[in-house]
Tab-separated table of C-alpha atoms in Angstrom:
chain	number	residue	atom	x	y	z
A	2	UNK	CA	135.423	110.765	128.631
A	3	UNK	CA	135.616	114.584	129.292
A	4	UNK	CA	135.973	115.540	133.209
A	5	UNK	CA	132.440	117.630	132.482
A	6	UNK	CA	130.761	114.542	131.765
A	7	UNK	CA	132.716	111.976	133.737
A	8	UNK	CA	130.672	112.550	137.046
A	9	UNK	CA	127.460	112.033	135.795
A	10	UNK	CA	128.348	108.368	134.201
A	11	UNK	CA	130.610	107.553	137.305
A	12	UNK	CA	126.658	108.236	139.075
A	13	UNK	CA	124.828	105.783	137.043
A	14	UNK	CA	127.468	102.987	137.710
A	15	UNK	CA	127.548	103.665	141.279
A	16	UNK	CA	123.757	103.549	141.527
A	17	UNK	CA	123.151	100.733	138.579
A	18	UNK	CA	125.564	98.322	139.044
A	19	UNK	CA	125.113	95.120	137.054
A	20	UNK	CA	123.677	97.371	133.816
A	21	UNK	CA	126.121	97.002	131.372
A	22	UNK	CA	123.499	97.597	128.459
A	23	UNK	CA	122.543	101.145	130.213
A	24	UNK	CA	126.218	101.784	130.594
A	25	UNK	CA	127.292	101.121	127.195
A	26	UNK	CA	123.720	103.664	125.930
A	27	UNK	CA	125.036	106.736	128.544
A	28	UNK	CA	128.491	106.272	127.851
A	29	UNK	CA	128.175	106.930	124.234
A	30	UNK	CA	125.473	109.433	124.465
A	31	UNK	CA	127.566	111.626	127.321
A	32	UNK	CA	131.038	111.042	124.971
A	33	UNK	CA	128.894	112.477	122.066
A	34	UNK	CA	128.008	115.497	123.690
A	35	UNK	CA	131.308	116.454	126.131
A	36	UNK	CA	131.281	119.682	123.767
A	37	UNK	CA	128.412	120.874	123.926
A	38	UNK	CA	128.743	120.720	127.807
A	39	UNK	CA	131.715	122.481	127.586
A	40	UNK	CA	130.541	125.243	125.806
A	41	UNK	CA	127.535	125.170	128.160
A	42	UNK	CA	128.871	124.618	131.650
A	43	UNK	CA	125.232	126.138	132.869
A	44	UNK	CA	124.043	122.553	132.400
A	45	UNK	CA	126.154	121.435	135.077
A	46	UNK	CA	124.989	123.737	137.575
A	47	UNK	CA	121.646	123.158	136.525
A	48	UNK	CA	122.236	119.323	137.049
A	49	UNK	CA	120.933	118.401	133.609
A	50	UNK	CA	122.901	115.536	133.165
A	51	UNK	CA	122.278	114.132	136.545
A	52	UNK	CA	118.183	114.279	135.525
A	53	UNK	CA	118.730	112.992	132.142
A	54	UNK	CA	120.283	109.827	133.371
A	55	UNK	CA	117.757	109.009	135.849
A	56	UNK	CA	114.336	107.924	134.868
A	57	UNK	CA	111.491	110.025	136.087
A	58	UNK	CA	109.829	106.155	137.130
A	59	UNK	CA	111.123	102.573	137.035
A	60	UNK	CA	107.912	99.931	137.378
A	61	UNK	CA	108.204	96.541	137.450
A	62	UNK	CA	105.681	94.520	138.131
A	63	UNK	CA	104.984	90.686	138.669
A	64	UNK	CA	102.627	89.213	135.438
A	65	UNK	CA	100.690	85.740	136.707
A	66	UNK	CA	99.088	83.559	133.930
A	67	UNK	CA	97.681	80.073	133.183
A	68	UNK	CA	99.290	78.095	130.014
A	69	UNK	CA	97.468	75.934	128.176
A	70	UNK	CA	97.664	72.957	130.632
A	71	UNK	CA	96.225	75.151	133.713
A	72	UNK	CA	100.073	75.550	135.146
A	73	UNK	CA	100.256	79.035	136.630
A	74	UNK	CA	103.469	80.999	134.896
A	75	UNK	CA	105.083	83.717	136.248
A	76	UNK	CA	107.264	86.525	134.360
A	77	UNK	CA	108.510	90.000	135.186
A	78	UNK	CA	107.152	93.539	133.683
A	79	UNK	CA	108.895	96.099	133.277
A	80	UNK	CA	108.075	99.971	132.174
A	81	UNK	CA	110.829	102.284	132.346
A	82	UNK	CA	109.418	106.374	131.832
A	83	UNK	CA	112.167	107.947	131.145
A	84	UNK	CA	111.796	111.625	130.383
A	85	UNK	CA	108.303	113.621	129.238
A	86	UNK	CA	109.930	116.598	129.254
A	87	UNK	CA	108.912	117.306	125.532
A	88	UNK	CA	105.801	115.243	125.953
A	89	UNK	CA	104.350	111.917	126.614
A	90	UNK	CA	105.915	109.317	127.322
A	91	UNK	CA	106.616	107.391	124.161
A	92	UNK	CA	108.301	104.030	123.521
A	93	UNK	CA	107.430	100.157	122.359
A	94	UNK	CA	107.100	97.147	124.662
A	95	UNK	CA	109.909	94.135	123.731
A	96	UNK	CA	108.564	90.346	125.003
A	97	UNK	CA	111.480	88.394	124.813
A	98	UNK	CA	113.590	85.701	127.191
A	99	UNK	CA	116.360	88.240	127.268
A	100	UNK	CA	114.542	91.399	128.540
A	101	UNK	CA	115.809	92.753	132.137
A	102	UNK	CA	116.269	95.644	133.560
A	103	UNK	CA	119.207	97.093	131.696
A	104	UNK	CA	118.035	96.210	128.157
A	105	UNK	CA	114.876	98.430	128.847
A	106	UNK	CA	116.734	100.844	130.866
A	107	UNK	CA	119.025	101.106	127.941
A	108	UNK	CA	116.129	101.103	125.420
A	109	UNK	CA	114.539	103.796	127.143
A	110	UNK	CA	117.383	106.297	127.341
A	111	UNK	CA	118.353	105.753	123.814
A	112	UNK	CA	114.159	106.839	123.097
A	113	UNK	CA	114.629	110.195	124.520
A	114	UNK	CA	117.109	111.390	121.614
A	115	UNK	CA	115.636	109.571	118.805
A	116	UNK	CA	111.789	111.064	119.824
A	117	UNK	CA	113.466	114.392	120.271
A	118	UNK	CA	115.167	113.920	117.224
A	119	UNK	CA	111.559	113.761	115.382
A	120	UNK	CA	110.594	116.735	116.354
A	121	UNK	CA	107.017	115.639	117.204
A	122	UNK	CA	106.893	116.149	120.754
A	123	UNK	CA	107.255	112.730	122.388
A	124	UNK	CA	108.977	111.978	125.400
A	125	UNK	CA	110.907	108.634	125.846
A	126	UNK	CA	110.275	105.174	127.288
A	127	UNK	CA	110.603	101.508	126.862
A	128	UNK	CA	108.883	98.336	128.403
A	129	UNK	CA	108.246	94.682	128.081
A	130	UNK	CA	108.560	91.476	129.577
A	131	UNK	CA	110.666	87.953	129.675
A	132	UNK	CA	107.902	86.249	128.230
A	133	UNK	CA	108.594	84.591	125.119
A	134	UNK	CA	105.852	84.699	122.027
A	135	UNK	CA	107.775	82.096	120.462
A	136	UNK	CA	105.973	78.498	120.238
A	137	UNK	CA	103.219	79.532	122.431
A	138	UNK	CA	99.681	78.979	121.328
A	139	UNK	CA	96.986	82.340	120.607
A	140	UNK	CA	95.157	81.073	124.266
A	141	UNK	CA	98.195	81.446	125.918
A	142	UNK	CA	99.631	85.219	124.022
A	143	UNK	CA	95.875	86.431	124.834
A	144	UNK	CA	96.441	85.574	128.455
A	145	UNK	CA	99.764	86.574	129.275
A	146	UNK	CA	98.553	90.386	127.271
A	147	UNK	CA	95.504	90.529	129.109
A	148	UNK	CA	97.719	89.896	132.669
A	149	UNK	CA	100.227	92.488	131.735
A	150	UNK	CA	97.555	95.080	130.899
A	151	UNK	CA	96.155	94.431	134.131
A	152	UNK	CA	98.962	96.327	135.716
A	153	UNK	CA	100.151	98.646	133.346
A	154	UNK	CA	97.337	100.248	132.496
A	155	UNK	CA	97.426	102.319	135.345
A	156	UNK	CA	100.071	104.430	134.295
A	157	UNK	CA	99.041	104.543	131.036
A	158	UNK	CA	97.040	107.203	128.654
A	159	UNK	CA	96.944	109.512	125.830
A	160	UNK	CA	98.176	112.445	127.617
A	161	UNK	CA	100.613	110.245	129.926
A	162	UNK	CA	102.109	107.201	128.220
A	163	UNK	CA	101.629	105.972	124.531
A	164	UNK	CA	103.410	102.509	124.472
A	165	UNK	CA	103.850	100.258	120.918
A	166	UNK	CA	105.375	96.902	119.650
A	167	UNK	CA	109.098	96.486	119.506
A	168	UNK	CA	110.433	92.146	119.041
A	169	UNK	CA	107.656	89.959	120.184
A	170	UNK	CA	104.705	92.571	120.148
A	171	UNK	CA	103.441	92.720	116.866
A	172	UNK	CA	99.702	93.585	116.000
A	173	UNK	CA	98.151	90.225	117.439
A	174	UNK	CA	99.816	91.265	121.345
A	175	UNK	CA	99.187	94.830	120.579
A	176	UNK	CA	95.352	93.989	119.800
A	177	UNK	CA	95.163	91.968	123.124
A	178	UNK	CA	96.646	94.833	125.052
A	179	UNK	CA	94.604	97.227	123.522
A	180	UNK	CA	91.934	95.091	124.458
A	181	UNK	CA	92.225	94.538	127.849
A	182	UNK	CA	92.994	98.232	128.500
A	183	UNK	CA	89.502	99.359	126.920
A	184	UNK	CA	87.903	96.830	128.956
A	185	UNK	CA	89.781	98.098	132.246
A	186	UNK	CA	89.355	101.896	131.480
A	187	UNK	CA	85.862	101.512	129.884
A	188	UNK	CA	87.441	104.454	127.871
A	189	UNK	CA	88.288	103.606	123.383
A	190	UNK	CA	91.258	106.030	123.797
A	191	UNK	CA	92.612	105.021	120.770
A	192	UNK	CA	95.744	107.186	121.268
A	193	UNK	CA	96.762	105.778	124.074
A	194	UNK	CA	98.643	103.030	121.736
A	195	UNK	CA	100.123	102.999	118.378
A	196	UNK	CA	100.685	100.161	115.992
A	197	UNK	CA	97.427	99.196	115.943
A	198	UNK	CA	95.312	97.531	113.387
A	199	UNK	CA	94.335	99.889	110.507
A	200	UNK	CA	90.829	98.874	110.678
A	201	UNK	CA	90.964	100.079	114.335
A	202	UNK	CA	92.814	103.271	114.699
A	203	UNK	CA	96.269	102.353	113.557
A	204	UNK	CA	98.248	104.001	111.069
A	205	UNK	CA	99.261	103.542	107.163
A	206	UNK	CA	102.982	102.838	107.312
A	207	UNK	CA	103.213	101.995	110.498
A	208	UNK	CA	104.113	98.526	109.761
A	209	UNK	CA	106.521	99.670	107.479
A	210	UNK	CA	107.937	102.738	108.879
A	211	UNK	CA	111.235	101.162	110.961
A	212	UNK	CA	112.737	99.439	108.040
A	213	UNK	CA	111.503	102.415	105.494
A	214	UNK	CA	113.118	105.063	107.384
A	215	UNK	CA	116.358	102.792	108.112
A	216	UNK	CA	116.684	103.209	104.289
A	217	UNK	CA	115.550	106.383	103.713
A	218	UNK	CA	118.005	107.583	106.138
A	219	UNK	CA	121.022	105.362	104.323
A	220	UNK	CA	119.461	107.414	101.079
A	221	UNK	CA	120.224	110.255	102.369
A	222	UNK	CA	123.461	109.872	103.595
A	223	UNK	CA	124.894	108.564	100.139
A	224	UNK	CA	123.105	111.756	98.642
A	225	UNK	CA	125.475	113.837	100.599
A	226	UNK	CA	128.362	112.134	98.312
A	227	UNK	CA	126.009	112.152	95.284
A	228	UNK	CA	125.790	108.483	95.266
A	229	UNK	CA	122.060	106.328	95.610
A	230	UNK	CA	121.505	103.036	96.711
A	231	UNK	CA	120.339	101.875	92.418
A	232	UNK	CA	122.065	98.872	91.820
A	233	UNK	CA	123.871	98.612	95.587
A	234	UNK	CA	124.141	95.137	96.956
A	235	UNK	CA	122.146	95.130	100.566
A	236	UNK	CA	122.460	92.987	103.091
A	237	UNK	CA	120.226	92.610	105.924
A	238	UNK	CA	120.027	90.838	109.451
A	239	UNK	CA	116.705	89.809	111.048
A	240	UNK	CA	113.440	88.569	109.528
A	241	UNK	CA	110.933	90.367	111.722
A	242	UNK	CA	109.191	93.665	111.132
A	243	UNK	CA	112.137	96.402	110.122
A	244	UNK	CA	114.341	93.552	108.448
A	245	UNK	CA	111.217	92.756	106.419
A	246	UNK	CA	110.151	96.156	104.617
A	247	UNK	CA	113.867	97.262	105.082
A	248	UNK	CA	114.449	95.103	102.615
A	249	UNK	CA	111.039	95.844	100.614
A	250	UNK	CA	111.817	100.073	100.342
A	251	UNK	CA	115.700	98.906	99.193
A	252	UNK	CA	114.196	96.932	96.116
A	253	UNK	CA	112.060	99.578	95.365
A	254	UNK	CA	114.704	102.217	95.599
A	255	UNK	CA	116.720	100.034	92.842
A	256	UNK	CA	118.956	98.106	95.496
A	257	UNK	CA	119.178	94.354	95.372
A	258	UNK	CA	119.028	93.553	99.242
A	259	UNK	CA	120.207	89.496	99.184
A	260	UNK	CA	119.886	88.429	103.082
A	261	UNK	CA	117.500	87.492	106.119
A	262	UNK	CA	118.723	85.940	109.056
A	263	UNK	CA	116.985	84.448	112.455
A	264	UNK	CA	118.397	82.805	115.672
A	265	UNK	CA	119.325	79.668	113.584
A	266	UNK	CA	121.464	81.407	110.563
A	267	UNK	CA	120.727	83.032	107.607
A	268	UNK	CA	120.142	82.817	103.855
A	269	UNK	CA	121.262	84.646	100.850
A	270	UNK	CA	119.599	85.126	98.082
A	271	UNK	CA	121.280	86.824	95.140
A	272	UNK	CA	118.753	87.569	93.042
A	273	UNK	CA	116.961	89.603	95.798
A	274	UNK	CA	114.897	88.210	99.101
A	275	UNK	CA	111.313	87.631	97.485
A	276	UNK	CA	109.691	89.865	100.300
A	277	UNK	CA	106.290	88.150	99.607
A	278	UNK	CA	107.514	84.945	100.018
A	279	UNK	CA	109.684	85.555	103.447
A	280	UNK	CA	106.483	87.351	105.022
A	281	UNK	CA	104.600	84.233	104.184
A	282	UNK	CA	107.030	82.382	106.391
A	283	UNK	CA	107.792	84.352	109.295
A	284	UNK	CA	104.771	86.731	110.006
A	285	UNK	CA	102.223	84.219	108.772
A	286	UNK	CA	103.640	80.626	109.267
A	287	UNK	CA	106.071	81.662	112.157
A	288	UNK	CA	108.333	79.464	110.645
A	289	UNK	CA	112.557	79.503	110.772
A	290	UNK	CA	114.222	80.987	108.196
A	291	UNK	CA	115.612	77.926	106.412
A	292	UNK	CA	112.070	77.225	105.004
A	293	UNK	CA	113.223	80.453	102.800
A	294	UNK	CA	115.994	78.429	101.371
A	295	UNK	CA	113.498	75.204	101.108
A	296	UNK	CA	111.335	77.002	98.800
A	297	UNK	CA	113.249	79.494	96.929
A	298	UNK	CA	115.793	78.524	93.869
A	299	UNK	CA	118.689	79.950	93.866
A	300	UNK	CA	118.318	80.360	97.477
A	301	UNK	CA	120.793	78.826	100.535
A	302	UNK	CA	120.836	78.749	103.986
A	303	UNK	CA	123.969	78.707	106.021
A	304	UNK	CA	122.982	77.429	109.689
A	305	UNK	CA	124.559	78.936	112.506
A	306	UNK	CA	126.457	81.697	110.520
A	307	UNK	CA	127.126	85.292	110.781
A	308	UNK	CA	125.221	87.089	107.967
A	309	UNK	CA	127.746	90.019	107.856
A	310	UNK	CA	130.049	87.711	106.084
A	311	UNK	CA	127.935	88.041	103.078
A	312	UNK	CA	129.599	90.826	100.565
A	313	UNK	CA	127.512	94.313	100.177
A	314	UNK	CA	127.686	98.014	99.412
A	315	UNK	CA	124.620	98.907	102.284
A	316	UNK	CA	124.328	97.256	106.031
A	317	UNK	CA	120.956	97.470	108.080
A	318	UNK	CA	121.509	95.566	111.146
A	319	UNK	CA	117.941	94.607	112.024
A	320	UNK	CA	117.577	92.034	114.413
A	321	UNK	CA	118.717	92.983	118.135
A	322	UNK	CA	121.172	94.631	120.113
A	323	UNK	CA	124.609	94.315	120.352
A	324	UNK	CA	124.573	91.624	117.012
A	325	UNK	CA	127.116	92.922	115.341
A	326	UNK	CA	130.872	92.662	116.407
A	327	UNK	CA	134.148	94.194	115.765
A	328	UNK	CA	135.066	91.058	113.937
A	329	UNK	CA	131.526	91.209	112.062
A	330	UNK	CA	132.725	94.920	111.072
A	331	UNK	CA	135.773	94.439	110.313
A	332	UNK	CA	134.980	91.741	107.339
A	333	UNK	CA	132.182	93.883	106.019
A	334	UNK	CA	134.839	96.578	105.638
A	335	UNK	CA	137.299	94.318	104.359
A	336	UNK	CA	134.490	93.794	101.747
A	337	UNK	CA	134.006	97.569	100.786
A	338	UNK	CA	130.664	98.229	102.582
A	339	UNK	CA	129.570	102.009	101.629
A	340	UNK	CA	127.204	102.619	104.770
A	341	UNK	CA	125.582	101.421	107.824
A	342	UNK	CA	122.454	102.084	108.724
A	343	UNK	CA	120.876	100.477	112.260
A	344	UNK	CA	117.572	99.117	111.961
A	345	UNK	CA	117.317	98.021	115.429
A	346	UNK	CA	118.420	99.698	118.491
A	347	UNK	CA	122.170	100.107	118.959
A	348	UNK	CA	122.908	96.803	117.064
A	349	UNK	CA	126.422	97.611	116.706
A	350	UNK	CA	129.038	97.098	119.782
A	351	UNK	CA	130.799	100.092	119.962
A	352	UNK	CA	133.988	99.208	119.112
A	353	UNK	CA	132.606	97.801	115.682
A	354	UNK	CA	130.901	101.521	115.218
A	355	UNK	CA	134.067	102.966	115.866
A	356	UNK	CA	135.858	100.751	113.398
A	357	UNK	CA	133.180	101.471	110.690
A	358	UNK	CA	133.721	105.735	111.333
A	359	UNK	CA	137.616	105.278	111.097
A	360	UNK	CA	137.097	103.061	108.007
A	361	UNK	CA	135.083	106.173	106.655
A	362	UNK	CA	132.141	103.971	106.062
A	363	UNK	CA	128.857	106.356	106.999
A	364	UNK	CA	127.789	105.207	109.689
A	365	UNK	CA	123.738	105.918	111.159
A	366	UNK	CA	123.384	105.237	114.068
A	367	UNK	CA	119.691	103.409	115.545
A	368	UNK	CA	118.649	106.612	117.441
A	369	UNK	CA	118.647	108.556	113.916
A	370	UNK	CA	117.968	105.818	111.831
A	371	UNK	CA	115.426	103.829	113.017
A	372	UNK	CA	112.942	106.487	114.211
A	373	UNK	CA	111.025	106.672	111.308
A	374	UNK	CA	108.637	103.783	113.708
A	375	UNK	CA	108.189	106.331	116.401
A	376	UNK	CA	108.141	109.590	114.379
A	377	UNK	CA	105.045	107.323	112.177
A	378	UNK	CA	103.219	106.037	115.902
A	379	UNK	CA	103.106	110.315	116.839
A	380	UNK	CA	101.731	110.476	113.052
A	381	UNK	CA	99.120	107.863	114.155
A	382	UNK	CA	98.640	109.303	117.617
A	383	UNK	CA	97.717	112.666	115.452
A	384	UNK	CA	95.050	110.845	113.362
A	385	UNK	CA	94.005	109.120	116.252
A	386	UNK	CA	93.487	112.558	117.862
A	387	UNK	CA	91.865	114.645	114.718
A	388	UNK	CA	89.440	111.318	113.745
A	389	UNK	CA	91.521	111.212	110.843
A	390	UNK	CA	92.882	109.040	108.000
A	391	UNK	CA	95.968	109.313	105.986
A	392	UNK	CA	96.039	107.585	103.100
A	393	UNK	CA	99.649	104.996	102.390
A	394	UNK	CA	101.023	107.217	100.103
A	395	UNK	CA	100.637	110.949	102.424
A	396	UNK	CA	102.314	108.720	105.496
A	397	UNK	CA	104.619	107.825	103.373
A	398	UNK	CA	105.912	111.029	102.371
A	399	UNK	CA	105.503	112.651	105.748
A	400	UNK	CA	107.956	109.846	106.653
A	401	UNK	CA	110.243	110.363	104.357
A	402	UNK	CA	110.459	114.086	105.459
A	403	UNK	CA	110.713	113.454	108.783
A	404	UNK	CA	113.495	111.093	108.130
A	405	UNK	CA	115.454	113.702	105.702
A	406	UNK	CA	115.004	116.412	108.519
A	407	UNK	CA	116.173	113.766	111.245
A	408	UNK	CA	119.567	113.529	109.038
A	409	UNK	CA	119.807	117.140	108.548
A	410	UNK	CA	119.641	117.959	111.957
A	411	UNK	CA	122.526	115.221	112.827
A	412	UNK	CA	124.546	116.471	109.658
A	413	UNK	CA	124.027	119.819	110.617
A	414	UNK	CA	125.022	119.676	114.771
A	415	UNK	CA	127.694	117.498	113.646
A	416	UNK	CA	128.801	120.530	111.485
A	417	UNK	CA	128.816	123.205	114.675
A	418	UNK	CA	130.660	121.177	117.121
A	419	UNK	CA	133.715	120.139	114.094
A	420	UNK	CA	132.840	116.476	114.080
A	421	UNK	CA	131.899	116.871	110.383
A	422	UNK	CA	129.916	113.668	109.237
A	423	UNK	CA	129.796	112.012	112.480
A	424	UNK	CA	126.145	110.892	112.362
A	425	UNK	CA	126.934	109.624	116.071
A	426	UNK	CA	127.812	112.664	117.806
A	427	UNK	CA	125.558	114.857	115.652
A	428	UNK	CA	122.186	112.687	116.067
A	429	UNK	CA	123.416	112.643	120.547
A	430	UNK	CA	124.145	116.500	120.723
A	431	UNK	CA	120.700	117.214	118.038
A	432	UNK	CA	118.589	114.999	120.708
A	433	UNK	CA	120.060	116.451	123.614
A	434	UNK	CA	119.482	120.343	122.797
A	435	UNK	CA	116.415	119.781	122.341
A	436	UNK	CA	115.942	118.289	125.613
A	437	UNK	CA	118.334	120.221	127.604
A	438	UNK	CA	116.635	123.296	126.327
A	439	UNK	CA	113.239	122.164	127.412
A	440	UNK	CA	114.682	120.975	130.971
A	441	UNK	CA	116.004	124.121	131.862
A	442	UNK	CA	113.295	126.109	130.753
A	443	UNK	CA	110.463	124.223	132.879
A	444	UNK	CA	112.740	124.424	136.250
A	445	UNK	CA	114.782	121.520	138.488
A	446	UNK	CA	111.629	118.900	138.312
């Protein structure tokens, strides 16, 4: 790491020990951008980096509820607000066992580049809880919500906070929150959270938007070589949300995407995932993936497995951090993958990134790729603000530009700072001039 930016990491593991998550997010975002520091030493003096690495406020909170049986639970809230220096705090809420501090810590610095990289005036945050969805009954999800809520909506609003889903908050926990917060607030501020129901206040393409503009960004990237994803092989990990119409824009862009994986393994299907059929099982029946395989000819399911041992031109790594491995990358390159393109947030470990850039795959990496959900939640929070509504096909579109300016601006500030096609570095140093620019120009708050 360069000496400019080596005393601002050595600060964050002095005062967050026991983060490695958070580590692993600054380190990569202050290696990305070493040049532009270097060329702008005034953000030293000005402390930049020291503010950017510390969240403007950390709440955690302590979220009592009664299961099913009367037994009082107990799990741990979390809302990290990171930095509103180009507006509102913006960022989902993750319910799952393996939320702590330094997943949402993590999550929350790696939303400040990707919502500056939007360019719709979002700031970033992240939040969630240990709670786990999974296997618990509607009672139970309405419950735990509704406790939640009863903290967080303090710091909440419009103006202040806009949170959304991320894994385990899909539109039923989002409705409950939403809920409990109108009830609270006696105020229908319906842009106070995104994702919601369409009937409601939500947003055409929301649903979609993640695993859209995953693929829209790997689009563009091959267009760069004059190449397209028609008749590329695609495989995908996860089942959830992004994995889901990730694989539903590839089809439609002539790509034959061929996996889905959960916690128990994965299946391939090479005739193409039937997109209708795998929503049927995990959004609506909740059900593990191997009931794909049970009702699909053609179809297998290989328990326990790594799904990046499955052959393919285009990767989207959809399901969670930190799935993918140097060993994982290593056999996709070893199988002539084309491009990478993260779904979910910094799926990749870094030394599997690395391989893919030295391999000359194109790599995108989560903060670029995956912000077509957040750059369509400030298109809902716009709607929601007007008394608007878009129709599918007009959020689709504005998506798809967003997403083509999002890789232009990465292509392009890899460009000025000689790191040509390094979709890393470009998307870090893209994010962080826009935010350095608006830090120094509102003063040392």
């Amino acid at each position: 790491m360069a000496t400019a930016v080596q005393p601002a990491f050595d600060a964050v593991q002095a005062r967050s020990p026991h983060e490695p998550e958070f580590h692993q997010a600054v380190h990569e975002v202050l290696h990305s951008i070493s040049p532009v520091i270097e060329q702008h030493p005034e953000y030293c003096d000005l402390g930049v980096l020291e503010r950017l690495v510390e969240p403007e406020r950390q709440i955690m909170f302590r979220v009592p509820w009664a299961d099913d049986s009367g037994k009082l639970q107990v799990n741990r809230g979390y809302r990290i607000q990171f930095s509103s220096v180009l507006g509102p705090y913006k960022g989902g809420l993750r319910f799952h066992p393996s939320v702590n501090l330094s997943i949402i810590k993590f999550l929350g610095f790696e939303q400040i580049f990707k919502n500056a990289l939007t360019g719709q005036g979002i700031g970033g945050a992240k939040g969630g809880s240990d709670f786990d969805p999974h296997g618990k009954s509607e009672a139970e999800v309405m419950r735990f919500c509704q406790s939640f809520m009863s903290e967080l909506y303090r710091h909440l609003g419009e103006h202040t906070d806009v949170p959304a889903g991320d894994i385990g908050v899909g539109g039923r926990e989002i409705g409950y929150l939403f809920g409990m917060y109108r009830k609270i607030t006696n105020r229908h501020e319906s842009g106070m959270f995104t994702g919601k129901g369409t009937g409601w206040g939500g947003a055409e393409v929301r649903t979609e938007a993640t695993g859209y503009g995953a693929v829209f960004f790997a689009q563009e990237m091959l267009a760069v070589h004059n190449e397209s994803l028609d008749g590329k092989r695609v495989v995908v990990s996860g089942s959830g949300n992004v994995a889901i119409y990730a694989i539903e824009k590839a089809q439609q862009l002539g790509a034959t995407a061929v996996t889905a994986s959960d916690s128990s393994g994965y299946v391939v299907d090479d005739a193409g995932i039937d997109v209708a059929l795998l929503r049927q099982i995990k959004e609506v029946e909740r059900a593990r993936i191997v009931e794909y395989a049970n009702r699909r000819p053609g179809a297998r399911f290989v328990e326990g497995g790594r799904v990046w041992e499955v052959p393919g031109d285009i990767a989207v790594p959809s399901a969670t951090q930190n799935e993918l491995s140097i060993d994982d990358a290593e056999a996709l390159i070893a199988n002539g993958v084309r491009a990478v393109s993260e779904g979910a947030n910094m799926p990749c470990l870094p030394d599997a990134a690395a391989a893919f850039q030295k391999a000359g795959v194109l790599f995108a990496p989560g903060k670029a790729a995956n912000a077509g959900g957040v750059a369509t939640s400030a298109l809902e929070m716009s709607q929601n603000a007007s008394r608007q509504r878009w129709t599918f096909g007009d959020s689709e579109n504005k998506l798809r530009e967003i997403m083509a300016d999002i890789h232009d601006a990465a292509f392009q500030a890899a460009e000025r700072y000689d790191v040509a096609g390094d979709y890393v570095a470009g998307a870090n140093i893209a994010g962080f001039e826009r935010v350095a620019t608006a830090m120094v120009a509102q003063g040392a708050i």
